[in-house]
Structures are given as C-alpha cells and as structure tokens.
Coordinates of C-alpha atoms in Angstrom, one line a residue:
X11 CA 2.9 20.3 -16.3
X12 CA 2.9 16.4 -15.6
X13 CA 4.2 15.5 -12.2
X14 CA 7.5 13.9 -11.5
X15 CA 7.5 10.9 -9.1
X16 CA 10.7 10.7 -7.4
X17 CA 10.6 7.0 -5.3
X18 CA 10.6 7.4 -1.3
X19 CA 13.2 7.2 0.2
X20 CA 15.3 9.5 -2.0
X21 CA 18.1 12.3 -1.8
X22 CA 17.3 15.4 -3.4
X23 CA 20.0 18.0 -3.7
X24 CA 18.6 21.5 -4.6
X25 CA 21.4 23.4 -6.8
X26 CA 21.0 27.1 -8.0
X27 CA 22.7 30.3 -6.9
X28 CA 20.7 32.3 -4.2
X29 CA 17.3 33.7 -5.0
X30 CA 16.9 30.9 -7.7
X31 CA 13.6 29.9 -6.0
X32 CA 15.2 26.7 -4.3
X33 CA 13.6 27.3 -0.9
X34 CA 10.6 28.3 -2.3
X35 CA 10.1 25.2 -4.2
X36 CA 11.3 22.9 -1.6
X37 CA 8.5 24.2 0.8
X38 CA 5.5 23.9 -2.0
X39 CA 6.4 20.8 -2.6
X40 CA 7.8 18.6 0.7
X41 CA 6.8 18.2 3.9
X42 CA 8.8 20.6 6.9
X43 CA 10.7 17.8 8.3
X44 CA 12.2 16.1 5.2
X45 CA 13.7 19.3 4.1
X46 CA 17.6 20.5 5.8
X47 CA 17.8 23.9 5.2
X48 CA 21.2 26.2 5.7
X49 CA 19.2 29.1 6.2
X50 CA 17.0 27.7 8.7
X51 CA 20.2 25.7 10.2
X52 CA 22.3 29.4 10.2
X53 CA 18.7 30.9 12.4
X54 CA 19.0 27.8 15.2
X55 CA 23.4 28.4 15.8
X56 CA 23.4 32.3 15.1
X57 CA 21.2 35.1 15.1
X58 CA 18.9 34.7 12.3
X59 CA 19.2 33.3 8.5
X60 CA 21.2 36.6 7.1
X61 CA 24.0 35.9 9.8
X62 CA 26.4 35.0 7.9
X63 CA 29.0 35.1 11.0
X64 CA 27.1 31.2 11.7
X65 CA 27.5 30.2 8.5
X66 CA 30.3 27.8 9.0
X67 CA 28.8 26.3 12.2
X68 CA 25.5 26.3 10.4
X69 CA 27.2 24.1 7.7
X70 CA 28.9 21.7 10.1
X71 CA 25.5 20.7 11.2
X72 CA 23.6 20.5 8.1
X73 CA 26.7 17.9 7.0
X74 CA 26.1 16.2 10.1
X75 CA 22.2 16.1 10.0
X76 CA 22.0 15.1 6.5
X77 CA 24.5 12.2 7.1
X78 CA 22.1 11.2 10.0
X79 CA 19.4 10.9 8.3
X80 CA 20.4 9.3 5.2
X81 CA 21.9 6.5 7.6
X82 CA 18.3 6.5 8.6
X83 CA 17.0 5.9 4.8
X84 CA 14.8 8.9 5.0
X85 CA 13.8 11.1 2.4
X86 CA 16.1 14.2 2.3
X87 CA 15.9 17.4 0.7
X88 CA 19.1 19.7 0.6
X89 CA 18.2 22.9 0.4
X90 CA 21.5 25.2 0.4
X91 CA 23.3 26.8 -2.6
X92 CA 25.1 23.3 -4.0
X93 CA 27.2 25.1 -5.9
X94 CA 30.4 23.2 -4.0
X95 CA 31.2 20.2 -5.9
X96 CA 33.1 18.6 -3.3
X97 CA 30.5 18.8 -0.7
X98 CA 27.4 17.4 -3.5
X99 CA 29.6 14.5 -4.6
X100 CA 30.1 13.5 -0.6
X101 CA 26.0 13.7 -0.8
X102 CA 25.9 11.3 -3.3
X103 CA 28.0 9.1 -1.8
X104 CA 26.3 8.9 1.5
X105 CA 23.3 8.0 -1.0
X106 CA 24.8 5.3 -2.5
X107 CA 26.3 4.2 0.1
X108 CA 22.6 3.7 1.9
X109 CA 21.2 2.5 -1.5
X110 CA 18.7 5.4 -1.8
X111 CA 18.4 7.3 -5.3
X112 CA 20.1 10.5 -5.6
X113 CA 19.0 13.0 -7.7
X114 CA 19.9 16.7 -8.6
X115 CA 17.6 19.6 -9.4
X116 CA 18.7 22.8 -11.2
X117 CA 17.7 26.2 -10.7
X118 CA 18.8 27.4 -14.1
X119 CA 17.0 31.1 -13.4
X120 CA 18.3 33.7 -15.5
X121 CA 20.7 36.3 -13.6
X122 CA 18.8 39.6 -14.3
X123 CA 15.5 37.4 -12.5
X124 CA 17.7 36.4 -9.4
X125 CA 19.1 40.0 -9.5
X126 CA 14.8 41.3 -9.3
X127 CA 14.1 38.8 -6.9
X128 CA 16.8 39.5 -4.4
X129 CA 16.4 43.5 -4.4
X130 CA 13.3 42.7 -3.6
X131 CA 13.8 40.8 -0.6
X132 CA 13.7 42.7 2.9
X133 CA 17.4 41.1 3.9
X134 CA 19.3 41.2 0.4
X135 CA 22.3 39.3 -0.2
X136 CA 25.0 41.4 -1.2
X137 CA 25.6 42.4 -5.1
X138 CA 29.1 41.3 -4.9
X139 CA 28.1 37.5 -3.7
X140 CA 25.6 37.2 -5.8
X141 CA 27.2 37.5 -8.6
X142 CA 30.0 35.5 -7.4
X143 CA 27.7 32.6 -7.6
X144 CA 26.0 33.2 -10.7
X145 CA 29.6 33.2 -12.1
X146 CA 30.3 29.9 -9.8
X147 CA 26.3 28.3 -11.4
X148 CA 27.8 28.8 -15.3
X149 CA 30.5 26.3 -14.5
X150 CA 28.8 23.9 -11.9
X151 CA 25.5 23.7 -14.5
X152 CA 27.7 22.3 -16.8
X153 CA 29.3 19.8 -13.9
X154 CA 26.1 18.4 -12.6
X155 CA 25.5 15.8 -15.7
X156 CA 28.4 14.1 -14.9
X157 CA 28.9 13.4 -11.4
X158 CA 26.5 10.3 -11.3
X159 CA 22.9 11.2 -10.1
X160 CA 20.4 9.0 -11.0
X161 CA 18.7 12.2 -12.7
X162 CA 19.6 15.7 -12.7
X163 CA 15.9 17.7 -13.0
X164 CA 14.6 21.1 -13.8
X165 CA 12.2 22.4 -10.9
X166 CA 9.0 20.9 -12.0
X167 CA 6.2 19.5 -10.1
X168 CA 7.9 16.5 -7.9
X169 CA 6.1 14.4 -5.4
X170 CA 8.1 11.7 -3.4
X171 CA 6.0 8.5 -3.5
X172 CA 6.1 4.6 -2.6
X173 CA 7.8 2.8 -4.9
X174 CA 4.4 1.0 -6.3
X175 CA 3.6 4.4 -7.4
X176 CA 6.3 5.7 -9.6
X177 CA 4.9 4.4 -12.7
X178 CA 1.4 4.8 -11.7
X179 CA 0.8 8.1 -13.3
X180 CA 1.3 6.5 -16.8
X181 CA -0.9 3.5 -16.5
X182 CA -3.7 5.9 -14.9
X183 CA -3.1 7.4 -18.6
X184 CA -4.1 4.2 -19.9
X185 CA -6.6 4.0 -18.0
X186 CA -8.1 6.7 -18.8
X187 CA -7.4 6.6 -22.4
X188 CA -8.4 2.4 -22.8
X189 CA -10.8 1.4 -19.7
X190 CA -10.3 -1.6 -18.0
X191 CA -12.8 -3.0 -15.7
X192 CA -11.9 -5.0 -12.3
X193 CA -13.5 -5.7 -9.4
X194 CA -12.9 -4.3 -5.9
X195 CA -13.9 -6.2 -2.7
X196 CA -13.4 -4.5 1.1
X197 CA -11.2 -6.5 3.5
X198 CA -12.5 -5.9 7.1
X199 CA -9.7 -6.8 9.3
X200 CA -10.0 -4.5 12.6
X201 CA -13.3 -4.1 14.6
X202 CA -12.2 -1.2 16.5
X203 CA -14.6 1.8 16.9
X204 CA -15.6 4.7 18.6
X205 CA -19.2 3.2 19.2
X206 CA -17.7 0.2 21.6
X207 CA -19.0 -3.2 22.2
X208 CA -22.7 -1.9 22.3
X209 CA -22.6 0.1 19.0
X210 CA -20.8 -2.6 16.8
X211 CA -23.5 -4.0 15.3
X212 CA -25.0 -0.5 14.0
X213 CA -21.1 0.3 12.9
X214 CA -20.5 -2.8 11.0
X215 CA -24.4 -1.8 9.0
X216 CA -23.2 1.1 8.6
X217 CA -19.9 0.5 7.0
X218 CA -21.2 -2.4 4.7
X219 CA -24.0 0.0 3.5
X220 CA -21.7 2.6 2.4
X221 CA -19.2 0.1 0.7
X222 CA -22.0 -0.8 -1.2
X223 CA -22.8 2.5 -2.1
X224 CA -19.4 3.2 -2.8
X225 CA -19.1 0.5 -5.3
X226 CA -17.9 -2.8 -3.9
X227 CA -18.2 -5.7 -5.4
X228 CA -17.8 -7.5 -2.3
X229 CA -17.0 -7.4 1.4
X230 CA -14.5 -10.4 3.2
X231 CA -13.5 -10.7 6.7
X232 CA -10.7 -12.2 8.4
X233 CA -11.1 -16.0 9.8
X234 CA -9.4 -15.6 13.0
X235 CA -10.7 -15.6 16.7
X236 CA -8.5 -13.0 18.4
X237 CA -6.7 -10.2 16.7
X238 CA -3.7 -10.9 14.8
X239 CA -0.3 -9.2 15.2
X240 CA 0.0 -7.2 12.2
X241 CA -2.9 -5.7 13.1
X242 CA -3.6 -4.9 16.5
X243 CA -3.8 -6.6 20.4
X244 CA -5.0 -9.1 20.7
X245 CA -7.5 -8.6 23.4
X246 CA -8.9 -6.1 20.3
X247 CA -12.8 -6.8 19.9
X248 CA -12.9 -9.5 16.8
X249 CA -15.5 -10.8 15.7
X250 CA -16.1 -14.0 14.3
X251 CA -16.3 -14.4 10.9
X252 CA -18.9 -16.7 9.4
X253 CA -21.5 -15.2 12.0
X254 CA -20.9 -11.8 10.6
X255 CA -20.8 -12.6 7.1
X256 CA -24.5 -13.8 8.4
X257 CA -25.0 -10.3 9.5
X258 CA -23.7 -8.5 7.0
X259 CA -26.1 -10.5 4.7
X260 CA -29.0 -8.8 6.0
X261 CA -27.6 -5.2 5.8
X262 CA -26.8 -5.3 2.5
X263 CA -28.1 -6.2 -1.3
X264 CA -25.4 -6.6 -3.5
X265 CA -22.0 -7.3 -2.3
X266 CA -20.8 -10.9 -2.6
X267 CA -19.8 -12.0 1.1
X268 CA -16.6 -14.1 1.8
X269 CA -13.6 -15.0 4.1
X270 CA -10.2 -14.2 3.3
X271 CA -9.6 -16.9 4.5
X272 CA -10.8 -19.9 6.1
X273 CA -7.7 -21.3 8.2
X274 CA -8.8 -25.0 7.0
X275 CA -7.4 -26.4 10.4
X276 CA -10.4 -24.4 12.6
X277 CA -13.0 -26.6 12.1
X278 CA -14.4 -29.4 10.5
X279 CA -14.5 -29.2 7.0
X280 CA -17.7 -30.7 6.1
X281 CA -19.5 -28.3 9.0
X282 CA -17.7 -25.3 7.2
X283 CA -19.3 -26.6 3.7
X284 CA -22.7 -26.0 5.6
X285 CA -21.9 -23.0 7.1
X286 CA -21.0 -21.9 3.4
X287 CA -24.0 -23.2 2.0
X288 CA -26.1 -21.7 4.4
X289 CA -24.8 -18.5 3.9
X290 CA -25.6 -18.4 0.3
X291 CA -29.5 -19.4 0.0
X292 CA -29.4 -16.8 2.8
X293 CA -27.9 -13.9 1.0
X294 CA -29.5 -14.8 -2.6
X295 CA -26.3 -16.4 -4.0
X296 CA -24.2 -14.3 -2.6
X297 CA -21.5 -16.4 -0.6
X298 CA -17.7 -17.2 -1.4
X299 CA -15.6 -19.4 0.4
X300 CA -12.3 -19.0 1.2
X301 CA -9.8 -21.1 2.1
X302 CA -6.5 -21.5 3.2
X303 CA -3.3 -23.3 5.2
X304 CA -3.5 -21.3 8.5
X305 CA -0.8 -20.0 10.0
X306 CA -1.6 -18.4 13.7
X307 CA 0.0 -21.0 15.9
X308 CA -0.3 -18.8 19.0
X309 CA -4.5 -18.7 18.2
X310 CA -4.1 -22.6 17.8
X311 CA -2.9 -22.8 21.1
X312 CA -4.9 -20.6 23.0
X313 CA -8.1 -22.3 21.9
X314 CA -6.5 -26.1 22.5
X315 CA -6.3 -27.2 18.7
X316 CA -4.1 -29.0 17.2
X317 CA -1.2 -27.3 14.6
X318 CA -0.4 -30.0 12.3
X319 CA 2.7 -29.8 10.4
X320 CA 2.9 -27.9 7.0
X321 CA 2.6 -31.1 5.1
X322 CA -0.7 -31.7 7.3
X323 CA -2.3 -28.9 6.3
X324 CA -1.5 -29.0 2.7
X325 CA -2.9 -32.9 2.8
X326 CA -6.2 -31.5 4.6
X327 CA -6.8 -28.4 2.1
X328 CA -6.3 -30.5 -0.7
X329 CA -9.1 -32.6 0.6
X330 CA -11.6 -29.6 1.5
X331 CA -10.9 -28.1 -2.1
X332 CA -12.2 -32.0 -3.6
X333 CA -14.7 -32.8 -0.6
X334 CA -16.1 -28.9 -0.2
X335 CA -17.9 -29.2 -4.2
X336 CA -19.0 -32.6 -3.3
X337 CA -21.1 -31.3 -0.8
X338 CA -22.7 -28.7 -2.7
X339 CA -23.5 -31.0 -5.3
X340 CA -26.5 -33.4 -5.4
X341 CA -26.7 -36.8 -3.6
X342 CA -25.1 -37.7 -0.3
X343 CA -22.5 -40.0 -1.6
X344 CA -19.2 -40.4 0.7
X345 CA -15.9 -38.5 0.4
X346 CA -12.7 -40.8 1.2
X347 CA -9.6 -38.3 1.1
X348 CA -5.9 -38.3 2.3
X349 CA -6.5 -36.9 5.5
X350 CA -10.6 -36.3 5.1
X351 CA -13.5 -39.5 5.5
X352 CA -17.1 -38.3 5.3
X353 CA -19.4 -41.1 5.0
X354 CA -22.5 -38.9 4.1
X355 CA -22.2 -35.5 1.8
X356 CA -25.9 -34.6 2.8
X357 CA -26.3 -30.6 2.7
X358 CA -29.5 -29.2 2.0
X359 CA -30.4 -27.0 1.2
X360 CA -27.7 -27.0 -1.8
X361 CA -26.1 -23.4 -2.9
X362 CA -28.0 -20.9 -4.5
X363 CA -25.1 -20.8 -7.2
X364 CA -24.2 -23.4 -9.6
X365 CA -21.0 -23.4 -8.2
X366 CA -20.0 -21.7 -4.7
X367 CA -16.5 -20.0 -5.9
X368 CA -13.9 -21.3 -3.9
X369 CA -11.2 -19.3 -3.2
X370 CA -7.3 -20.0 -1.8
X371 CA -5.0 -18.0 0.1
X372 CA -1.3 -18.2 -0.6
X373 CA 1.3 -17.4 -3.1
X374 CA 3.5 -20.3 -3.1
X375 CA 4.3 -22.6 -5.8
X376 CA 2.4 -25.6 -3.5
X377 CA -0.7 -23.6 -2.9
X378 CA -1.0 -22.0 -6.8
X379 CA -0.5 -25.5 -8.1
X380 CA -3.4 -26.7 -5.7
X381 CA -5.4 -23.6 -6.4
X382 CA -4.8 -24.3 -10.5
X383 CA -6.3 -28.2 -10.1
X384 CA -9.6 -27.5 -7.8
X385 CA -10.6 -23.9 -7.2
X386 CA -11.8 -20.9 -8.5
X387 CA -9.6 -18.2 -7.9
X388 CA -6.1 -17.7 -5.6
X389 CA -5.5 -14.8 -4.0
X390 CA -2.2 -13.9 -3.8
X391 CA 0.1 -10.9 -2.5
X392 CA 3.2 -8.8 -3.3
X393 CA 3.9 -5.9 -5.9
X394 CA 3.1 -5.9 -9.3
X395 CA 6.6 -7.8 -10.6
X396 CA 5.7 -10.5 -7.9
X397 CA 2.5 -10.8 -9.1
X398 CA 3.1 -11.0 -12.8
X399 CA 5.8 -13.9 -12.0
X400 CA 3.0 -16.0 -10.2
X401 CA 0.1 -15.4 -12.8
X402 CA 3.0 -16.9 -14.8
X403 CA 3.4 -19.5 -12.7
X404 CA -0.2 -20.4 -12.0
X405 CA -1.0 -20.1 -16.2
X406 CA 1.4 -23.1 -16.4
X407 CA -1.0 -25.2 -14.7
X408 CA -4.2 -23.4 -15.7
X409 CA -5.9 -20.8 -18.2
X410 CA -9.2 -20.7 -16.0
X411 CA -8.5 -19.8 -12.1
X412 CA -8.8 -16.4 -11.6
X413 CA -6.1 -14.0 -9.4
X414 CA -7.3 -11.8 -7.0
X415 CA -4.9 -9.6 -5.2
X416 CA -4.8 -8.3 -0.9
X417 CA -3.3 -5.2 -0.6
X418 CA -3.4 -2.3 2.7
X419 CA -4.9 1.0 0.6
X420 CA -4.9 4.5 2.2
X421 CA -6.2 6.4 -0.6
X422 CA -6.3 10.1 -0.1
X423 CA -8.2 12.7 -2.0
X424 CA -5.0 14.5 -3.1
X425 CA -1.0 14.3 -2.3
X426 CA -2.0 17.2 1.1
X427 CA -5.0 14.5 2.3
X428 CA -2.3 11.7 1.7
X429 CA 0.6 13.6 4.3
X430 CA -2.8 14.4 6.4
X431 CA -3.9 11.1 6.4
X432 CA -0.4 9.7 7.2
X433 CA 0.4 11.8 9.6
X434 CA -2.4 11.1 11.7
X435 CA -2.6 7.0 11.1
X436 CA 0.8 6.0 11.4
X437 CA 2.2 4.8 14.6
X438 CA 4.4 7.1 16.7
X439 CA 7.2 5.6 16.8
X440 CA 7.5 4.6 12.6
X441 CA 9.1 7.0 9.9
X442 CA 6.0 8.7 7.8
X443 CA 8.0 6.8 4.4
X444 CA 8.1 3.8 5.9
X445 CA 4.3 3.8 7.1
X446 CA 3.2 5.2 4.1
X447 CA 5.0 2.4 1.6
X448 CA 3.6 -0.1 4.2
X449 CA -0.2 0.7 3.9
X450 CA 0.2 1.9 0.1
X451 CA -0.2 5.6 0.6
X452 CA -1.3 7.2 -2.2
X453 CA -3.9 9.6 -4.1
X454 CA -6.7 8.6 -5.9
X455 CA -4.7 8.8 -9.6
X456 CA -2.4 6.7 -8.1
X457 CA -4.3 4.3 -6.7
X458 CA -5.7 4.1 -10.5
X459 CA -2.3 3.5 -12.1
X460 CA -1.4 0.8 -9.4
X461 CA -4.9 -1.2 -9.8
X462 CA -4.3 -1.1 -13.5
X463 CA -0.7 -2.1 -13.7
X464 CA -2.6 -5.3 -11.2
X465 CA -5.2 -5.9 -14.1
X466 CA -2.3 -5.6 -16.5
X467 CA -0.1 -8.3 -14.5
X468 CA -3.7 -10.3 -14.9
X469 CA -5.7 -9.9 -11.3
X470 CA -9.4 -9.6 -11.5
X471 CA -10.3 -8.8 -8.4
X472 CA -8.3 -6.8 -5.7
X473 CA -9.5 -7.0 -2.3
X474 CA -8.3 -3.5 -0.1
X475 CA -8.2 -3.1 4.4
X476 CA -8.2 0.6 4.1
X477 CA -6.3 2.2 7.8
X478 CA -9.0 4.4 7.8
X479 CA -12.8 3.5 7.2
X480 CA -13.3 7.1 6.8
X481 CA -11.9 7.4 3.3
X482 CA -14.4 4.8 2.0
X483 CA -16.1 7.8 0.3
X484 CA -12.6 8.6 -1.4
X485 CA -12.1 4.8 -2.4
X486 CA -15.5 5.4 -4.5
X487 CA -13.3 7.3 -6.7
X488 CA -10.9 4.9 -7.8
X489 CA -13.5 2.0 -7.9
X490 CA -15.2 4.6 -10.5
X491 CA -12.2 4.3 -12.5
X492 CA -12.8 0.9 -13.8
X493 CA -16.6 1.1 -14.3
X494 CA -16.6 2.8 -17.4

C-alpha cells in the first residue's frame, strides 16, 4: 500500500466505534507523545482505562490538552471514539483557527469484526455499548464528508512529514522510473568532535575520505573565523577555511574543493585570486571559488575590519567577479574597477582549469543579476516554489549560469532512524516538528523525491550540512539515486 504523507504540523482525528483498531493504528504509526488518548487519559484521573466512572473527567482533559497543544502548532492525534459531532467540529475549529490541516480517518470495520475483536479482549466493553455505537458509526460515516476536513482517510499507511516532503514520494517515482543525474557537494559547517583540538586533523581525513567514498562530488566549507549563530558558540573550534581546503586537498582524490562562501569584505581580493589559484595546481584542478556579500557584522568587528555599507559590498563583488578571471588569465595587465585598482594581475602559476568556476552566494534579484553577467553558478536557498521563481528570474538574464542549491539534510535510513535521529539531535528546548522541518528530516525516498523536485525547478548541484556526520553512509544512498 503506498504511503500517505500528511504535512507536519497537522490534526488528525481518529473516528470509529470501539475495537475498530483506532488505538492500534495510532501507536504503529505516530510517535507516544503526539498521540492524546481517552483511554490513556481515563488510566491517569481514575483507576485504569475500563473505568468508566473517570470517563467524564478524562474527557475534560483530553478537550483541554488537545486545545493546548494545537495552540502550540503541534502535531496531534485524537485517539477517542469521535463519534460526537459536536465535539469533532470544535476540533476542527481549533485547527483552523491555528492554520494547521485537519484531517479525519475512518474506521469503517465491519460490526461482526469489532464484535471478534472485543470478546477477545481481557476487559470487554459491554455488548449493549457497543452496539450503541456501531448504530451511532452508520450515521456519523455518512457525516464526516461534510463537515470540512481537509481529507477524510481510510486507515492506511500515514507518516506526518515536513512540508518539502509531501510530494516527495511521487517525484522519487520519477526518479526511479526516468533518472536524473545531479551533483551533491558536503557543506562542512561545524568542527565539533569527540577527538578535540589534537584529533581534528585525523577527523576532518577521515570525514572527507568517506564523503568521497560515499559519492561527493565535492566538499565546501564555510568562510568565517568564529562560529556563526545558527550554528553553534562562538568560542566553537572553527577552522579556517582556505587553509583547510589545503588540507583537505591532500586527503582526498576526487572531490572538487570550494568555499561557500568567500565573504568578499575579508580580504584582499587579488590575495584571495592567489589563494584560489594556488589551491587548484595543488589539488589537480580541483578548486572553486566562492564568493559572496558578507554578512557577520559581529565577526567584522571582533577582528577590527571595516563593514561597508550594502551598496559597498555589492560595488566590491562586482569588481572581484571582473578582476578574479583577470588574474587567472595570462599577462599581468592592470584592473581599474569601481571600488578595486590593481596595477599588476601577475599570478603564477595560472589555474589548472581553463576557467576556475566562480561561484555567488545569495538569492536576491541584485546578486542573481550580478551572478547572470560574470560567474558560473549562484547558489541560492529556499524550497522548491522559491527556487523555481529565481531560476526564473536568473533565465531572464542568462541561459548559462548554473543553480546550485544549500540545504540542512538529516537523512535517515527509514521513517524509525528519522524519529531516532531527531530525537537525539534536536535541541532540548525545540518541538521534534519544528526541528525536524528545520534540518529537513527525512528518509532516504524522501530525500530522493525532494532532490528531484530541485533538478526539476533546474539546480544542478545541491550542496547538504548534514546534523550528523554519522549518517554520511546513509546519504550514499540518495547520492546513488542520481547516478544511474
């Protein structure tokens, strides 16, 4: 049976007379804590789930914790009987009323199956009640299609995912069916290990090695000199980035090696043309620079620079994107920019490549239109309608830059390693939902569907920071995807 991607976060209203399977369903297929049971809810204010004395206290606090945590935004699974219209259609309204999909799932089991089930339980529910609400489920079945849900479903195998995901199942169909290839390059944006300070440089060998194995096409760092906020502290260990790429060049045999990307305010643009060159007769042609606006004012200050104004910046990377393939070329004739004057273009030795790919950072109309008149590619971020709106935009200006596309990936081996992995990565304090959208939780078909709904929106090239390093060995599976 295909699975049924519901989009996180969601309300999900179980609705069935008793021994329908509801509960058993629920638990197979959603984590403990997004699930408000009556049953469970009747054990914590009475004396167990058959006592049915607690039932109405039991229902005055599943009305009150459900309402909670929908004002939350979290994923909520109702697991009770249903069969009260007036009580589902306050549900939905709390669901609306938060902006969070509702749906409704039907237990349609025939009677005489409920009837088995329940005289086979240990603490029966009465004959009499039971078929009271078998009676009730003939008339409410018939209710359900009309009250509004965004979907009213047969059990079936549901998983609540990201949004980026709820599609993804059919374009890993097409993926499958019609191979597309694309290229996958490993963002390395935390230095943090168990080895410390004196076991880095092993760690960092070891981690480009088995990207490489894995299937990278490349590996980029960060340019920064302290950790940024997104990420971690910054007293972090970070290491700096053209050095390592350095490193990194002598660990491994493949992999292009890049920055993702140069803040163009950090140093002098015709020493970074060198450092860039460099690089690539070291690694065999190997080398890609990156390049972008910078945006870390507090780094700017703590290491005394200047932070020019926006229009600054944009005035100096338009220079570096003309002066940077002036450099790599022949000769040693000057460079007279807006911002940039470089009597003497000297650097030998030249590239290895015929021409060094230069790549931007940003997705803004000013940086796309700058990317579309001097460099290679743009690397841009943002979901999949985002992107498609900004190939659009950059076509207007040119057929030939290529997009690449940053994203956060935790890839798990199946939708269990995906709640493992979550669980034990996301901060204490942040919903699982939220954490999971955030770093793109998903499994490896998913990961498939989303890359090639990317390719489809026209990205060549995505470039992943996986939260954990471990699943690097997982990520080989999706990479495999699109080598076919």
């Amino acid at each position: 049976m295909d699975e049924l991607k519901l989009p996180s976060p969601c309300v999900v209203i179980l609705v069935g007379p008793g021994a329908a399977g509801k509960s058993t369903w629920a638990a197979e297929r959603f984590a403990a804590d997004l699930i408000v049971s009556s049953d469970r809810l009747r054990a914590l204010v009475g004396a167990g789930e058959d006592d049915l004395a607690a039932s109405a206290d039991a229902f005055a606090l599943l009305e009150e914790v459900v309402e909670q945590r929908i004002g939350r935004k979290l994923t909520t699974v109702i697991d009770t009987l249903g069969l009260d219209r007036e009580r589902r259609l306050r549900w939905l309204g709390l669901a609306r009323a938060a902006g969070m999909p509702c749906v409704a799932v039907a237990f349609d089991t025939p009677a005489e199956e409920c009837r088995r089930r329940n005289r086979a339980r240990q603490k029966r529910i009465p004959a009499d009640v039971l078929t009271a609400q078998l009676r009730s489920w003939t008339a409410v079945k018939k209710e359900l299609p009309t009250e509004g849900y965004d979907d009213v479903l047969e059990p079936a195998v549901v998983r609540v995912v990201p949004s980026a995901f709820v599609d993804a199942g059919a374009a890993a169909q097409r993926q499958e069916e019609a191979p597309t290839g694309l290229r996958f390059g490993l963002q390395l944006s935390s230095y943090t290990h168990k080895a410390g300070r004196a076991g880095t440089a092993t760690w960092i060998r070891d981690v480009a090695t088995r990207a490489e194995a894995a299937g990278f096409d490349a590996i980029y760092v960060m340019d920064h000199f302290r950790q940024i906020p997104q990420v971690g502290r910054a007293w972090d260990d970070f290491l700096e980035s053209w050095t390592t790429l350095g490193y990194l060049a002598a660990c491994t045999s493949r992999v292009r090696l890049g920055t993702l990307v140069s803040g163009i305010t950090y140093r002098n643009v015709a020493h970074l043309g060198k450092i860039a060159a460099t690089l690539d007769v070291l690694s065999g042609g190997r080398a890609v620079c990156g390049v972008g606006l910078a945006w870390f004012e507090a780094e700017h200050k703590a290491y005394g620079w200047q932070f020019p104004s926006v229009g600054e910046r944009y005035a100096l990377l338009e220079d570096a994107l003309r002066l940077l393939p002036v450099l790599w070329g022949p000769g040693n004739k000057p460079f007279h920019g807006k911002v940039l004057d470089v009597p003497d273009t000297t650097c030998y030795p030249r590239p290895l490549q015929e021409r060094l790919p230069l790549l931007v950072g940003g997705s803004g109309p000013r940086t796309l239109r700058l990317a579309a008149r001097h460099a290679d590619a743009v690397n841009v971020f943002g979901d999949v309608a985002q992107v498609r709106k900004r190939v659009g935009y950059l076509r207007g200006y040119s057929e030939f830059v290529e997009v690449t596309h940053l994203s956060t990936t935790l890839v798990g081996k199946d939708h269990r390693d995906v709640d493992e992995l979550v669980a034990q990565l996301r901060p204490r304090n942040q919903d699982p939902a939220r954490y999971a959208a955030t770093v793109n939780a998903g499994t490896v078909a998913d990961q498939i569907g989303r890359f090639r709904e990317l390719s489809e929106a026209g990205v060549a090239e995505v470039m992943i920071s996986l939260p954990s390093l471990d699943t690097l060995e997982t990520a080989a599976e999706v990479i495999s995807a699109f080598r076919r």
